Amino acid sequence: MECYNYVIKLSDEQSMSEDLYEMYKKKITEMLHMVEKALQTRVGNTKDFLVEFVDQWRKFTLFTNAIRKVMQYLDRFHLKNQGDQSLTETALSMYREKIFSKHLRTVRGAILIEIKKDREGEMVDQGLVKKAIMQFIYVGYEQ
Protein backbone atom coordinates (compact mmCIF):
# COMPACT_ATOMS: atom_id res chain seq x y z
CA MET A 1 0.00 0.00 0.00
CA GLU A 2 2.90 2.32 0.76
CA CYS A 3 4.26 1.96 -2.80
CA TYR A 4 0.83 2.72 -4.26
CA ASN A 5 0.59 5.89 -2.12
CA TYR A 6 4.05 6.91 -3.27
CA VAL A 7 2.98 6.56 -6.92
CA ILE A 8 -0.05 8.76 -6.23
CA LYS A 9 2.15 11.36 -4.54
CA LEU A 10 4.65 11.42 -7.40
CA SER A 11 1.92 11.50 -10.02
CA ASP A 12 -0.24 14.22 -8.50
CA GLU A 13 1.84 16.40 -6.25
CA GLN A 14 5.10 16.30 -8.17
CA SER A 15 3.72 15.80 -11.70
CA MET A 16 6.06 12.93 -12.43
CA SER A 17 3.58 10.65 -14.17
CA GLU A 18 5.49 10.66 -17.42
CA ASP A 19 8.73 9.80 -15.59
CA LEU A 20 6.99 6.90 -13.84
CA TYR A 21 5.66 5.64 -17.18
CA GLU A 22 9.15 5.80 -18.70
CA MET A 23 10.55 3.95 -15.67
CA TYR A 24 7.88 1.28 -16.14
CA LYS A 25 8.88 0.83 -19.79
CA LYS A 26 12.55 0.66 -18.78
CA LYS A 27 11.84 -2.10 -16.24
CA ILE A 28 9.82 -4.05 -18.81
CA THR A 29 12.71 -3.73 -21.27
CA GLU A 30 15.15 -5.03 -18.64
CA MET A 31 12.87 -7.99 -17.99
CA LEU A 32 12.63 -8.70 -21.72
CA HIS A 33 16.42 -8.76 -21.97
CA MET A 34 16.48 -11.41 -19.24
CA VAL A 35 13.78 -13.39 -21.06
CA GLU A 36 15.75 -13.21 -24.31
CA LYS A 37 18.94 -14.35 -22.60
CA ALA A 38 17.13 -17.34 -21.06
CA LEU A 39 15.59 -18.30 -24.39
CA GLN A 40 18.94 -18.14 -26.19
CA THR A 41 20.25 -20.93 -23.96
CA ARG A 42 17.53 -23.29 -25.24
CA VAL A 43 17.66 -22.63 -28.98
CA GLY A 44 18.20 -25.87 -30.88
CA ASN A 45 16.23 -28.29 -28.73
CA THR A 46 12.56 -27.78 -29.61
CA LYS A 47 10.99 -29.26 -26.47
CA ASP A 48 13.43 -27.53 -24.09
CA PHE A 49 12.87 -24.29 -25.96
CA LEU A 50 9.10 -24.66 -25.70
CA VAL A 51 9.34 -25.39 -21.95
CA GLU A 52 11.55 -22.32 -21.44
CA PHE A 53 9.33 -20.15 -23.65
CA VAL A 54 6.22 -21.02 -21.63
CA ASP A 55 8.10 -20.57 -18.33
CA GLN A 56 9.47 -17.18 -19.34
CA TRP A 57 5.97 -16.05 -20.38
CA ARG A 58 4.69 -17.05 -16.94
CA LYS A 59 7.48 -15.11 -15.22
CA PHE A 60 6.91 -12.10 -17.47
CA THR A 61 3.18 -11.98 -16.72
CA LEU A 62 3.80 -12.31 -12.97
CA PHE A 63 6.34 -9.49 -13.14
CA THR A 64 4.14 -7.15 -15.16
CA ASN A 65 1.07 -7.84 -13.02
CA ALA A 66 3.00 -7.04 -9.85
CA ILE A 67 4.25 -3.73 -11.24
CA ARG A 68 0.83 -2.88 -12.66
CA LYS A 69 -0.77 -3.32 -9.24
CA VAL A 70 1.71 -0.92 -7.68
CA MET A 71 1.21 1.61 -10.47
CA GLN A 72 -2.57 1.24 -10.71
CA TYR A 73 -3.13 4.95 -10.19
CA LEU A 74 -0.84 5.79 -13.09
CA ASP A 75 -2.71 3.32 -15.26
CA ARG A 76 -6.19 4.53 -14.32
CA PHE A 77 -5.70 8.27 -14.45
CA HIS A 78 -2.55 9.56 -16.11
CA LEU A 79 -2.35 7.15 -19.03
CA LYS A 80 -6.09 7.25 -19.63
CA ASN A 81 -6.09 11.06 -19.70
CA GLN A 82 -2.96 11.27 -21.85
CA GLY A 83 -4.31 8.79 -24.39
CA ASP A 84 -1.33 6.46 -23.91
CA GLN A 85 -1.56 2.67 -23.90
CA SER A 86 -2.43 1.07 -20.59
CA LEU A 87 0.38 -0.60 -18.66
CA THR A 88 -0.88 -4.02 -19.75
CA GLU A 89 -1.07 -2.99 -23.42
CA THR A 90 2.40 -1.47 -23.21
CA ALA A 91 3.91 -4.65 -21.72
CA LEU A 92 2.15 -6.89 -24.26
CA SER A 93 3.20 -4.80 -27.24
CA MET A 94 6.81 -4.73 -26.01
CA TYR A 95 6.76 -8.52 -25.48
CA ARG A 96 5.21 -9.05 -28.90
CA GLU A 97 7.82 -6.86 -30.57
CA LYS A 98 10.97 -8.00 -28.74
CA ILE A 99 10.30 -11.67 -27.94
CA PHE A 100 7.25 -13.20 -29.59
CA SER A 101 7.78 -12.00 -33.16
CA LYS A 102 11.48 -12.90 -32.97
CA HIS A 103 10.80 -16.49 -31.89
CA LEU A 104 7.48 -17.01 -33.69
CA ARG A 105 8.76 -19.57 -36.21
CA THR A 106 10.66 -21.54 -33.57
CA VAL A 107 7.65 -21.68 -31.25
CA ARG A 108 5.27 -22.60 -34.03
CA GLY A 109 7.65 -25.33 -35.24
CA ALA A 110 8.08 -26.72 -31.71
CA ILE A 111 4.31 -26.82 -31.21
CA LEU A 112 3.81 -28.63 -34.52
CA ILE A 113 6.52 -31.16 -33.66
CA GLU A 114 4.83 -31.90 -30.32
CA ILE A 115 1.43 -32.27 -32.04
CA LYS A 116 2.96 -34.65 -34.60
CA LYS A 117 4.51 -36.73 -31.78
CA ASP A 118 1.12 -36.89 -30.07
CA ARG A 119 -0.57 -38.07 -33.26
CA GLU A 120 2.08 -40.77 -33.66
CA GLY A 121 1.29 -42.08 -30.19
CA GLU A 122 4.26 -40.69 -28.30
CA MET A 123 3.81 -39.20 -24.84
CA VAL A 124 3.54 -35.43 -25.04
CA ASP A 125 3.01 -32.81 -22.36
CA GLN A 126 -0.35 -31.58 -23.61
CA GLY A 127 -0.49 -28.90 -20.93
CA LEU A 128 2.73 -27.43 -22.27
CA VAL A 129 1.40 -27.42 -25.82
CA LYS A 130 -1.83 -25.80 -24.66
CA LYS A 131 0.05 -23.06 -22.77
CA ALA A 132 2.23 -22.37 -25.79
CA ILE A 133 -0.81 -22.11 -28.06
CA MET A 134 -2.55 -19.84 -25.55
CA GLN A 135 0.32 -17.37 -25.91
CA PHE A 136 -0.72 -16.82 -29.52
CA ILE A 137 -4.13 -15.78 -28.19
CA TYR A 138 -2.86 -13.63 -25.31
CA VAL A 139 -0.25 -11.82 -27.34
CA GLY A 140 -2.60 -11.35 -30.26
CA TYR A 141 -0.88 -13.25 -33.03
CA GLU A 142 -1.09 -11.50 -36.35
CA GLN A 143 0.35 -12.80 -39.58
PDB file of C-alpha atoms in Angstrom:
ATOM      1  CA  MET A   1       0.000   0.000   0.000  1.00  0.00           C
ATOM      2  CA  GLU A   2       2.896   2.320   0.756  1.00  0.00           C
ATOM      3  CA  CYS A   3       4.257   1.965  -2.803  1.00  0.00           C
ATOM      4  CA  TYR A   4       0.830   2.721  -4.263  1.00  0.00           C
ATOM      5  CA  ASN A   5       0.594   5.886  -2.125  1.00  0.00           C
ATOM      6  CA  TYR A   6       4.049   6.906  -3.275  1.00  0.00           C
ATOM      7  CA  VAL A   7       2.980   6.556  -6.918  1.00  0.00           C
ATOM      8  CA  ILE A   8      -0.047   8.762  -6.226  1.00  0.00           C
ATOM      9  CA  LYS A   9       2.147  11.358  -4.545  1.00  0.00           C
ATOM     10  CA  LEU A  10       4.652  11.416  -7.396  1.00  0.00           C
ATOM     11  CA  SER A  11       1.918  11.498 -10.021  1.00  0.00           C
ATOM     12  CA  ASP A  12      -0.241  14.224  -8.498  1.00  0.00           C
ATOM     13  CA  GLU A  13       1.843  16.405  -6.255  1.00  0.00           C
ATOM     14  CA  GLN A  14       5.101  16.300  -8.174  1.00  0.00           C
ATOM     15  CA  SER A  15       3.718  15.802 -11.702  1.00  0.00           C
ATOM     16  CA  MET A  16       6.064  12.926 -12.432  1.00  0.00           C
ATOM     17  CA  SER A  17       3.580  10.649 -14.171  1.00  0.00           C
ATOM     18  CA  GLU A  18       5.489  10.662 -17.424  1.00  0.00           C
ATOM     19  CA  ASP A  19       8.726   9.804 -15.593  1.00  0.00           C
ATOM     20  CA  LEU A  20       6.988   6.897 -13.843  1.00  0.00           C
ATOM     21  CA  TYR A  21       5.663   5.635 -17.179  1.00  0.00           C
ATOM     22  CA  GLU A  22       9.152   5.799 -18.700  1.00  0.00           C
ATOM     23  CA  MET A  23      10.550   3.955 -15.667  1.00  0.00           C
ATOM     24  CA  TYR A  24       7.883   1.276 -16.139  1.00  0.00           C
ATOM     25  CA  LYS A  25       8.880   0.829 -19.792  1.00  0.00           C
ATOM     26  CA  LYS A  26      12.549   0.660 -18.785  1.00  0.00           C
ATOM     27  CA  LYS A  27      11.840  -2.104 -16.239  1.00  0.00           C
ATOM     28  CA  ILE A  28       9.823  -4.050 -18.812  1.00  0.00           C
ATOM     29  CA  THR A  29      12.713  -3.726 -21.267  1.00  0.00           C
ATOM     30  CA  GLU A  30      15.147  -5.031 -18.644  1.00  0.00           C
ATOM     31  CA  MET A  31      12.873  -7.993 -17.989  1.00  0.00           C
ATOM     32  CA  LEU A  32      12.626  -8.697 -21.716  1.00  0.00           C
ATOM     33  CA  HIS A  33      16.421  -8.762 -21.966  1.00  0.00           C
ATOM     34  CA  MET A  34      16.484 -11.413 -19.237  1.00  0.00           C
ATOM     35  CA  VAL A  35      13.784 -13.389 -21.064  1.00  0.00           C
ATOM     36  CA  GLU A  36      15.745 -13.215 -24.311  1.00  0.00           C
ATOM     37  CA  LYS A  37      18.940 -14.350 -22.597  1.00  0.00           C
ATOM     38  CA  ALA A  38      17.135 -17.339 -21.055  1.00  0.00           C
ATOM     39  CA  LEU A  39      15.590 -18.301 -24.393  1.00  0.00           C
ATOM     40  CA  GLN A  40      18.944 -18.140 -26.191  1.00  0.00           C
ATOM     41  CA  THR A  41      20.248 -20.932 -23.957  1.00  0.00           C
ATOM     42  CA  ARG A  42      17.525 -23.292 -25.245  1.00  0.00           C
ATOM     43  CA  VAL A  43      17.658 -22.633 -28.985  1.00  0.00           C
ATOM     44  CA  GLY A  44      18.202 -25.867 -30.884  1.00  0.00           C
ATOM     45  CA  ASN A  45      16.226 -28.286 -28.729  1.00  0.00           C
ATOM     46  CA  THR A  46      12.563 -27.780 -29.609  1.00  0.00           C
ATOM     47  CA  LYS A  47      10.991 -29.258 -26.474  1.00  0.00           C
ATOM     48  CA  ASP A  48      13.431 -27.528 -24.085  1.00  0.00           C
ATOM     49  CA  PHE A  49      12.866 -24.288 -25.960  1.00  0.00           C
ATOM     50  CA  LEU A  50       9.103 -24.662 -25.696  1.00  0.00           C
ATOM     51  CA  VAL A  51       9.341 -25.385 -21.948  1.00  0.00           C
ATOM     52  CA  GLU A  52      11.547 -22.317 -21.445  1.00  0.00           C
ATOM     53  CA  PHE A  53       9.327 -20.153 -23.649  1.00  0.00           C
ATOM     54  CA  VAL A  54       6.224 -21.024 -21.627  1.00  0.00           C
ATOM     55  CA  ASP A  55       8.096 -20.567 -18.326  1.00  0.00           C
ATOM     56  CA  GLN A  56       9.466 -17.177 -19.342  1.00  0.00           C
ATOM     57  CA  TRP A  57       5.968 -16.052 -20.380  1.00  0.00           C
ATOM     58  CA  ARG A  58       4.690 -17.050 -16.935  1.00  0.00           C
ATOM     59  CA  LYS A  59       7.484 -15.113 -15.217  1.00  0.00           C
ATOM     60  CA  PHE A  60       6.911 -12.101 -17.468  1.00  0.00           C
ATOM     61  CA  THR A  61       3.180 -11.984 -16.721  1.00  0.00           C
ATOM     62  CA  LEU A  62       3.803 -12.307 -12.975  1.00  0.00           C
ATOM     63  CA  PHE A  63       6.336  -9.489 -13.140  1.00  0.00           C
ATOM     64  CA  THR A  64       4.139  -7.154 -15.163  1.00  0.00           C
ATOM     65  CA  ASN A  65       1.069  -7.841 -13.023  1.00  0.00           C
ATOM     66  CA  ALA A  66       3.000  -7.038  -9.847  1.00  0.00           C
ATOM     67  CA  ILE A  67       4.249  -3.728 -11.240  1.00  0.00           C
ATOM     68  CA  ARG A  68       0.832  -2.884 -12.655  1.00  0.00           C
ATOM     69  CA  LYS A  69      -0.767  -3.323  -9.242  1.00  0.00           C
ATOM     70  CA  VAL A  70       1.712  -0.919  -7.683  1.00  0.00           C
ATOM     71  CA  MET A  71       1.206   1.611 -10.471  1.00  0.00           C
ATOM     72  CA  GLN A  72      -2.572   1.242 -10.713  1.00  0.00           C
ATOM     73  CA  TYR A  73      -3.127   4.953 -10.193  1.00  0.00           C
ATOM     74  CA  LEU A  74      -0.840   5.794 -13.088  1.00  0.00           C
ATOM     75  CA  ASP A  75      -2.708   3.317 -15.261  1.00  0.00           C
ATOM     76  CA  ARG A  76      -6.194   4.529 -14.320  1.00  0.00           C
ATOM     77  CA  PHE A  77      -5.705   8.268 -14.448  1.00  0.00           C
ATOM     78  CA  HIS A  78      -2.548   9.564 -16.113  1.00  0.00           C
ATOM     79  CA  LEU A  79      -2.348   7.151 -19.034  1.00  0.00           C
ATOM     80  CA  LYS A  80      -6.095   7.253 -19.627  1.00  0.00           C
ATOM     81  CA  ASN A  81      -6.094  11.063 -19.698  1.00  0.00           C
ATOM     82  CA  GLN A  82      -2.963  11.272 -21.855  1.00  0.00           C
ATOM     83  CA  GLY A  83      -4.312   8.787 -24.388  1.00  0.00           C
ATOM     84  CA  ASP A  84      -1.326   6.456 -23.908  1.00  0.00           C
ATOM     85  CA  GLN A  85      -1.559   2.670 -23.899  1.00  0.00           C
ATOM     86  CA  SER A  86      -2.429   1.067 -20.593  1.00  0.00           C
ATOM     87  CA  LEU A  87       0.384  -0.596 -18.664  1.00  0.00           C
ATOM     88  CA  THR A  88      -0.884  -4.018 -19.754  1.00  0.00           C
ATOM     89  CA  GLU A  89      -1.069  -2.994 -23.419  1.00  0.00           C
ATOM     90  CA  THR A  90       2.403  -1.472 -23.207  1.00  0.00           C
ATOM     91  CA  ALA A  91       3.908  -4.647 -21.722  1.00  0.00           C
ATOM     92  CA  LEU A  92       2.152  -6.885 -24.257  1.00  0.00           C
ATOM     93  CA  SER A  93       3.199  -4.802 -27.241  1.00  0.00           C
ATOM     94  CA  MET A  94       6.809  -4.733 -26.013  1.00  0.00           C
ATOM     95  CA  TYR A  95       6.755  -8.520 -25.480  1.00  0.00           C
ATOM     96  CA  ARG A  96       5.206  -9.051 -28.902  1.00  0.00           C
ATOM     97  CA  GLU A  97       7.821  -6.856 -30.569  1.00  0.00           C
ATOM     98  CA  LYS A  98      10.970  -7.996 -28.740  1.00  0.00           C
ATOM     99  CA  ILE A  99      10.297 -11.670 -27.937  1.00  0.00           C
ATOM    100  CA  PHE A 100       7.254 -13.198 -29.591  1.00  0.00           C
ATOM    101  CA  SER A 101       7.780 -11.998 -33.158  1.00  0.00           C
ATOM    102  CA  LYS A 102      11.478 -12.897 -32.970  1.00  0.00           C
ATOM    103  CA  HIS A 103      10.797 -16.491 -31.891  1.00  0.00           C
ATOM    104  CA  LEU A 104       7.483 -17.014 -33.690  1.00  0.00           C
ATOM    105  CA  ARG A 105       8.756 -19.575 -36.205  1.00  0.00           C
ATOM    106  CA  THR A 106      10.663 -21.537 -33.570  1.00  0.00           C
ATOM    107  CA  VAL A 107       7.654 -21.675 -31.252  1.00  0.00           C
ATOM    108  CA  ARG A 108       5.267 -22.602 -34.033  1.00  0.00           C
ATOM    109  CA  GLY A 109       7.652 -25.325 -35.236  1.00  0.00           C
ATOM    110  CA  ALA A 110       8.081 -26.717 -31.708  1.00  0.00           C
ATOM    111  CA  ILE A 111       4.310 -26.819 -31.209  1.00  0.00           C
ATOM    112  CA  LEU A 112       3.805 -28.626 -34.521  1.00  0.00           C
ATOM    113  CA  ILE A 113       6.517 -31.162 -33.659  1.00  0.00           C
ATOM    114  CA  GLU A 114       4.826 -31.895 -30.325  1.00  0.00           C
ATOM    115  CA  ILE A 115       1.427 -32.273 -32.041  1.00  0.00           C
ATOM    116  CA  LYS A 116       2.959 -34.651 -34.598  1.00  0.00           C
ATOM    117  CA  LYS A 117       4.507 -36.728 -31.782  1.00  0.00           C
ATOM    118  CA  ASP A 118       1.116 -36.891 -30.071  1.00  0.00           C
ATOM    119  CA  ARG A 119      -0.565 -38.075 -33.255  1.00  0.00           C
ATOM    120  CA  GLU A 120       2.083 -40.770 -33.656  1.00  0.00           C
ATOM    121  CA  GLY A 121       1.291 -42.076 -30.195  1.00  0.00           C
ATOM    122  CA  GLU A 122       4.263 -40.688 -28.298  1.00  0.00           C
ATOM    123  CA  MET A 123       3.808 -39.204 -24.835  1.00  0.00           C
ATOM    124  CA  VAL A 124       3.538 -35.434 -25.042  1.00  0.00           C
ATOM    125  CA  ASP A 125       3.006 -32.815 -22.360  1.00  0.00           C
ATOM    126  CA  GLN A 126      -0.348 -31.584 -23.608  1.00  0.00           C
ATOM    127  CA  GLY A 127      -0.489 -28.898 -20.930  1.00  0.00           C
ATOM    128  CA  LEU A 128       2.734 -27.435 -22.269  1.00  0.00           C
ATOM    129  CA  VAL A 129       1.398 -27.422 -25.823  1.00  0.00           C
ATOM    130  CA  LYS A 130      -1.831 -25.803 -24.660  1.00  0.00           C
ATOM    131  CA  LYS A 131       0.047 -23.064 -22.770  1.00  0.00           C
ATOM    132  CA  ALA A 132       2.233 -22.375 -25.794  1.00  0.00           C
ATOM    133  CA  ILE A 133      -0.813 -22.114 -28.058  1.00  0.00           C
ATOM    134  CA  MET A 134      -2.547 -19.837 -25.553  1.00  0.00           C
ATOM    135  CA  GLN A 135       0.315 -17.375 -25.914  1.00  0.00           C
ATOM    136  CA  PHE A 136      -0.724 -16.824 -29.516  1.00  0.00           C
ATOM    137  CA  ILE A 137      -4.131 -15.784 -28.189  1.00  0.00           C
ATOM    138  CA  TYR A 138      -2.855 -13.631 -25.307  1.00  0.00           C
ATOM    139  CA  VAL A 139      -0.250 -11.824 -27.343  1.00  0.00           C
ATOM    140  CA  GLY A 140      -2.597 -11.355 -30.259  1.00  0.00           C
ATOM    141  CA  TYR A 141      -0.881 -13.248 -33.026  1.00  0.00           C
ATOM    142  CA  GLU A 142      -1.091 -11.501 -36.346  1.00  0.00           C
ATOM    143  CA  GLN A 143       0.355 -12.802 -39.579  1.00  0.00           C
TER     144      GLN A 143
END
